[in-house]
PDB file of C-alpha atoms in Angstrom:
ATOM      1  CA  UNK P   1      21.669 -21.887 -22.585  1.00 39.00           C
ATOM      2  CA  UNK P   2      19.049 -19.330 -21.565  1.00 50.00           C
ATOM      3  CA  UNK P   3      17.389 -16.913 -23.908  1.00 56.00           C
ATOM      4  CA  UNK P   4      19.157 -13.573 -24.239  1.00 58.00           C
ATOM      5  CA  UNK P   5      17.255 -10.606 -22.857  1.00 69.00           C
ATOM      6  CA  UNK P   6      16.608  -7.531 -24.959  1.00 74.00           C
ATOM      7  CA  UNK P   7      18.992  -4.730 -24.058  1.00 80.00           C
ATOM      8  CA  UNK P   8      17.716  -1.767 -22.111  1.00 76.00           C
ATOM      9  CA  UNK P   9      17.927   1.350 -24.286  1.00 78.00           C
ATOM     10  CA  UNK P  10      16.842   4.440 -22.375  1.00 77.00           C
ATOM     11  CA  UNK P  11      16.147   7.723 -24.117  1.00 77.00           C
ATOM     12  CA  UNK P  12      18.090  10.805 -23.039  1.00 85.00           C
ATOM     13  CA  UNK P  13      14.989  12.091 -21.239  1.00 84.00           C
ATOM     14  CA  UNK P  14      14.573   8.800 -19.376  1.00 82.00           C
ATOM     15  CA  UNK P  15      18.230   8.795 -18.337  1.00 84.00           C
ATOM     16  CA  UNK P  16      17.927  12.380 -17.085  1.00 86.00           C
ATOM     17  CA  UNK P  17      14.752  11.549 -15.158  1.00 82.00           C
ATOM     18  CA  UNK P  18      16.306   8.460 -13.564  1.00 83.00           C
ATOM     19  CA  UNK P  19      19.491  10.312 -12.599  1.00 84.00           C
ATOM     20  CA  UNK P  20      17.426  13.082 -11.045  1.00 84.00           C
ATOM     21  CA  UNK P  21      15.392  10.503  -9.139  1.00 81.00           C
ATOM     22  CA  UNK P  22      18.539   8.802  -7.842  1.00 83.00           C
ATOM     23  CA  UNK P  23      20.338  11.989  -6.794  1.00 85.00           C
ATOM     24  CA  UNK P  24      17.598  14.393  -5.682  1.00 83.00           C
ATOM     25  CA  UNK P  25      14.277  14.432  -3.932  1.00 71.00           C
ATOM     26  CA  UNK P  26      12.669  12.056  -1.529  1.00 83.00           C
ATOM     27  CA  UNK P  27      11.795   8.679  -2.945  1.00 79.00           C
ATOM     28  CA  UNK P  28      11.504   5.225  -1.471  1.00 80.00           C
ATOM     29  CA  UNK P  29      14.668   3.153  -1.346  1.00 83.00           C
ATOM     30  CA  UNK P  30      13.003   0.551  -3.546  1.00 83.00           C
ATOM     31  CA  UNK P  31      12.252   3.120  -6.239  1.00 83.00           C
ATOM     32  CA  UNK P  32      15.805   4.473  -6.135  1.00 86.00           C
ATOM     33  CA  UNK P  33      17.228   0.950  -6.435  1.00 85.00           C
ATOM     34  CA  UNK P  34      14.977   0.252  -9.415  1.00 86.00           C
ATOM     35  CA  UNK P  35      16.256   3.438 -11.074  1.00 86.00           C
ATOM     36  CA  UNK P  36      19.862   2.427 -10.363  1.00 87.00           C
ATOM     37  CA  UNK P  37      19.204  -0.998 -11.886  1.00 88.00           C
ATOM     38  CA  UNK P  38      17.789   0.528 -15.074  1.00 85.00           C
ATOM     39  CA  UNK P  39      20.665   3.003 -15.380  1.00 87.00           C
ATOM     40  CA  UNK P  40      23.293   0.287 -14.981  1.00 86.00           C
ATOM     41  CA  UNK P  41      21.541  -2.036 -17.433  1.00 86.00           C
ATOM     42  CA  UNK P  42      21.419   0.878 -19.891  1.00 82.00           C
ATOM     43  CA  UNK P  43      25.189   1.252 -19.473  1.00 84.00           C
ATOM     44  CA  UNK P  44      25.550  -2.358 -20.640  1.00 82.00           C
ATOM     45  CA  UNK P  45      26.518  -3.961 -17.345  1.00 85.00           C
ATOM     46  CA  UNK P  46      25.734  -7.625 -16.803  1.00 86.00           C
ATOM     47  CA  UNK P  47      22.785  -8.571 -14.617  1.00 86.00           C
ATOM     48  CA  UNK P  48      24.956 -10.267 -11.985  1.00 89.00           C
ATOM     49  CA  UNK P  49      27.229  -7.233 -11.560  1.00 87.00           C
ATOM     50  CA  UNK P  50      24.194  -4.920 -11.351  1.00 87.00           C
ATOM     51  CA  UNK P  51      22.706  -7.116  -8.617  1.00 89.00           C
ATOM     52  CA  UNK P  52      25.942  -6.983  -6.613  1.00 88.00           C
ATOM     53  CA  UNK P  53      26.436  -3.239  -7.122  1.00 87.00           C
ATOM     54  CA  UNK P  54      22.884  -2.264  -6.138  1.00 85.00           C
ATOM     55  CA  UNK P  55      22.589  -4.838  -3.370  1.00 86.00           C
ATOM     56  CA  UNK P  56      19.592  -6.775  -4.658  1.00 87.00           C
ATOM     57  CA  UNK P  57      19.036 -10.328  -5.814  1.00 88.00           C
ATOM     58  CA  UNK P  58      19.639 -11.399  -9.379  1.00 89.00           C
ATOM     59  CA  UNK P  59      15.921 -12.200  -9.662  1.00 90.00           C
ATOM     60  CA  UNK P  60      15.094  -8.582  -8.792  1.00 86.00           C
ATOM     61  CA  UNK P  61      17.309  -7.318 -11.608  1.00 87.00           C
ATOM     62  CA  UNK P  62      15.632  -9.664 -14.090  1.00 87.00           C
ATOM     63  CA  UNK P  63      12.176  -8.676 -12.818  1.00 83.00           C
ATOM     64  CA  UNK P  64      12.914  -4.947 -13.221  1.00 84.00           C
ATOM     65  CA  UNK P  65      14.370  -5.640 -16.676  1.00 85.00           C
ATOM     66  CA  UNK P  66      11.193  -7.479 -17.724  1.00 83.00           C
ATOM     67  CA  UNK P  67       8.947  -4.814 -16.190  1.00 82.00           C
ATOM     68  CA  UNK P  68      10.809  -2.082 -18.089  1.00 80.00           C
ATOM     69  CA  UNK P  69      10.435  -3.952 -21.376  1.00 82.00           C
ATOM     70  CA  UNK P  70       6.703  -4.344 -20.688  1.00 79.00           C
ATOM     71  CA  UNK P  71       5.937  -0.850 -19.433  1.00 73.00           C
ATOM     72  CA  UNK P  72       8.921   1.496 -19.787  1.00 71.00           C
ATOM     73  CA  UNK P  73       9.432   3.670 -16.678  1.00 71.00           C
ATOM     74  CA  UNK P  74       6.329   2.220 -15.045  1.00 66.00           C
ATOM     75  CA  UNK P  75       8.815  -0.407 -13.862  1.00 67.00           C
ATOM     76  CA  UNK P  76       9.786   2.058 -11.127  1.00 70.00           C
ATOM     77  CA  UNK P  77       6.359   1.996  -9.519  1.00 71.00           C
ATOM     78  CA  UNK P  78       5.202  -0.392  -6.818  1.00 75.00           C
ATOM     79  CA  UNK P  79       2.737  -3.065  -7.731  1.00 73.00           C
ATOM     80  CA  UNK P  80      -0.467  -3.063  -5.741  1.00 72.00           C
ATOM     81  CA  UNK P  81      -0.095  -5.244  -2.697  1.00 74.00           C
ATOM     82  CA  UNK P  82      -2.778  -7.462  -1.352  1.00 79.00           C
ATOM     83  CA  UNK P  83      -3.507  -6.739   2.245  1.00 80.00           C
ATOM     84  CA  UNK P  84      -5.826  -7.715   5.006  1.00 82.00           C
ATOM     85  CA  UNK P  85      -9.313  -6.553   4.021  1.00 79.00           C
ATOM     86  CA  UNK P  86     -10.877  -3.971   6.286  1.00 79.00           C
ATOM     87  CA  UNK P  87     -13.095  -5.439   8.967  1.00 78.00           C
ATOM     88  CA  UNK P  88     -14.853  -2.150   9.563  1.00 84.00           C
ATOM     89  CA  UNK P  89     -16.515  -1.216   6.315  1.00 85.00           C
ATOM     90  CA  UNK P  90     -18.339   2.071   5.785  1.00 89.00           C
ATOM     91  CA  UNK P  91     -21.648   0.225   6.219  1.00 88.00           C
ATOM     92  CA  UNK P  92     -20.524  -1.054   9.647  1.00 89.00           C
ATOM     93  CA  UNK P  93     -19.453   2.470  10.618  1.00 89.00           C
ATOM     94  CA  UNK P  94     -22.834   3.777   9.492  1.00 91.00           C
ATOM     95  CA  UNK P  95     -24.621   1.121  11.555  1.00 89.00           C
ATOM     96  CA  UNK P  96     -22.642   2.037  14.689  1.00 89.00           C
ATOM     97  CA  UNK P  97     -23.334   5.756  14.290  1.00 89.00           C
ATOM     98  CA  UNK P  98     -26.997   5.048  13.517  1.00 90.00           C
ATOM     99  CA  UNK P  99     -27.318   3.011  16.733  1.00 89.00           C
ATOM    100  CA  UNK P 100     -25.514   5.684  18.767  1.00 86.00           C
ATOM    101  CA  UNK P 101     -27.876   8.338  17.429  1.00 86.00           C
ATOM    102  CA  UNK P 102     -31.018   6.323  18.069  1.00 86.00           C
ATOM    103  CA  UNK P 103     -33.072   6.219  21.250  1.00 86.00           C
ATOM    104  CA  UNK P 104     -31.355   4.372  24.086  1.00 83.00           C
ATOM    105  CA  UNK P 105     -32.498   0.866  24.995  1.00 84.00           C
ATOM    106  CA  UNK P 106     -35.327   0.440  27.470  1.00 86.00           C
ATOM    107  CA  UNK P 107     -34.179   0.716  31.054  1.00 86.00           C
ATOM    108  CA  UNK P 108     -30.987   2.552  30.100  1.00 86.00           C
ATOM    109  CA  UNK P 109     -30.397   6.280  30.269  1.00 86.00           C
ATOM    110  CA  UNK P 110     -28.088   6.293  27.243  1.00 87.00           C
ATOM    111  CA  UNK P 111     -26.066   4.116  24.914  1.00 88.00           C
ATOM    112  CA  UNK P 112     -22.691   2.889  26.135  1.00 89.00           C
ATOM    113  CA  UNK P 113     -19.915   1.491  23.988  1.00 88.00           C
ATOM    114  CA  UNK P 114     -20.638  -1.988  25.376  1.00 89.00           C
ATOM    115  CA  UNK P 115     -24.358  -1.686  24.618  1.00 90.00           C
ATOM    116  CA  UNK P 116     -23.654  -0.534  21.067  1.00 90.00           C
ATOM    117  CA  UNK P 117     -21.235  -3.423  20.633  1.00 89.00           C
ATOM    118  CA  UNK P 118     -23.821  -5.900  21.959  1.00 89.00           C
ATOM    119  CA  UNK P 119     -26.362  -4.539  19.472  1.00 89.00           C
ATOM    120  CA  UNK P 120     -23.818  -4.885  16.635  1.00 87.00           C
ATOM    121  CA  UNK P 121     -23.261  -8.537  17.636  1.00 88.00           C
ATOM    122  CA  UNK P 122     -27.032  -9.060  17.390  1.00 89.00           C
ATOM    123  CA  UNK P 123     -26.833  -7.612  13.869  1.00 87.00           C
ATOM    124  CA  UNK P 124     -24.040 -10.055  12.984  1.00 88.00           C
ATOM    125  CA  UNK P 125     -20.980  -7.804  13.279  1.00 86.00           C
ATOM    126  CA  UNK P 126     -18.442  -8.935  15.876  1.00 85.00           C
ATOM    127  CA  UNK P 127     -16.517  -5.846  16.949  1.00 87.00           C
ATOM    128  CA  UNK P 128     -14.316  -4.936  19.858  1.00 87.00           C
ATOM    129  CA  UNK P 129     -15.444  -2.207  22.294  1.00 88.00           C
ATOM    130  CA  UNK P 130     -12.350  -0.202  21.343  1.00 90.00           C
ATOM    131  CA  UNK P 131     -13.282  -0.444  17.661  1.00 88.00           C
ATOM    132  CA  UNK P 132     -16.743   0.920  18.452  1.00 88.00           C
ATOM    133  CA  UNK P 133     -15.181   3.743  20.478  1.00 89.00           C
ATOM    134  CA  UNK P 134     -12.852   4.659  17.609  1.00 89.00           C
ATOM    135  CA  UNK P 135     -15.745   4.688  15.125  1.00 88.00           C
ATOM    136  CA  UNK P 136     -17.675   7.044  17.414  1.00 88.00           C
ATOM    137  CA  UNK P 137     -14.608   9.247  17.868  1.00 89.00           C
ATOM    138  CA  UNK P 138     -14.077   9.392  14.100  1.00 86.00           C
ATOM    139  CA  UNK P 139     -17.704  10.441  13.667  1.00 84.00           C
ATOM    140  CA  UNK P 140     -17.283  13.057  16.450  1.00 82.00           C
ATOM    141  CA  UNK P 141     -20.031  11.453  18.523  1.00 75.00           C
ATOM    142  CA  UNK P 142     -19.929  11.561  22.291  1.00 73.00           C
ATOM    143  CA  UNK P 143     -21.996   9.204  24.419  1.00 69.00           C
ATOM    144  CA  UNK P 144     -21.610  11.363  27.502  1.00 62.00           C
TER     145      UNK P 144
END
């Protein structure tokens, strides 16, 4: 038989805050569901019935239960999500704007997006012409 989980005992202030969150204001659906889970667990409902009532998996109910026991109402908040790291770092943006502001290459009247991109490739940064254009637009630089 599995270990029994500690019961969720919310204070009156926590219950009021969760009910307000569920019924008023604009919050993400995930946050509202987490609040509903905590309120139903506080009322003494079983994990399986909470999962069915809220429309989440049983694992989600257990996870929210554990997160509440570890950090109280911080269980409502999203965990940081890993994402694709930025390819265009501030140093790359600075290099593009520095090149655009420098003297144009010999034999050319001015820098073009393609020329800037070619120079960035020489420096070891593979960018798309559109990426270079967006960096210049963000920096309010015009090549024309």
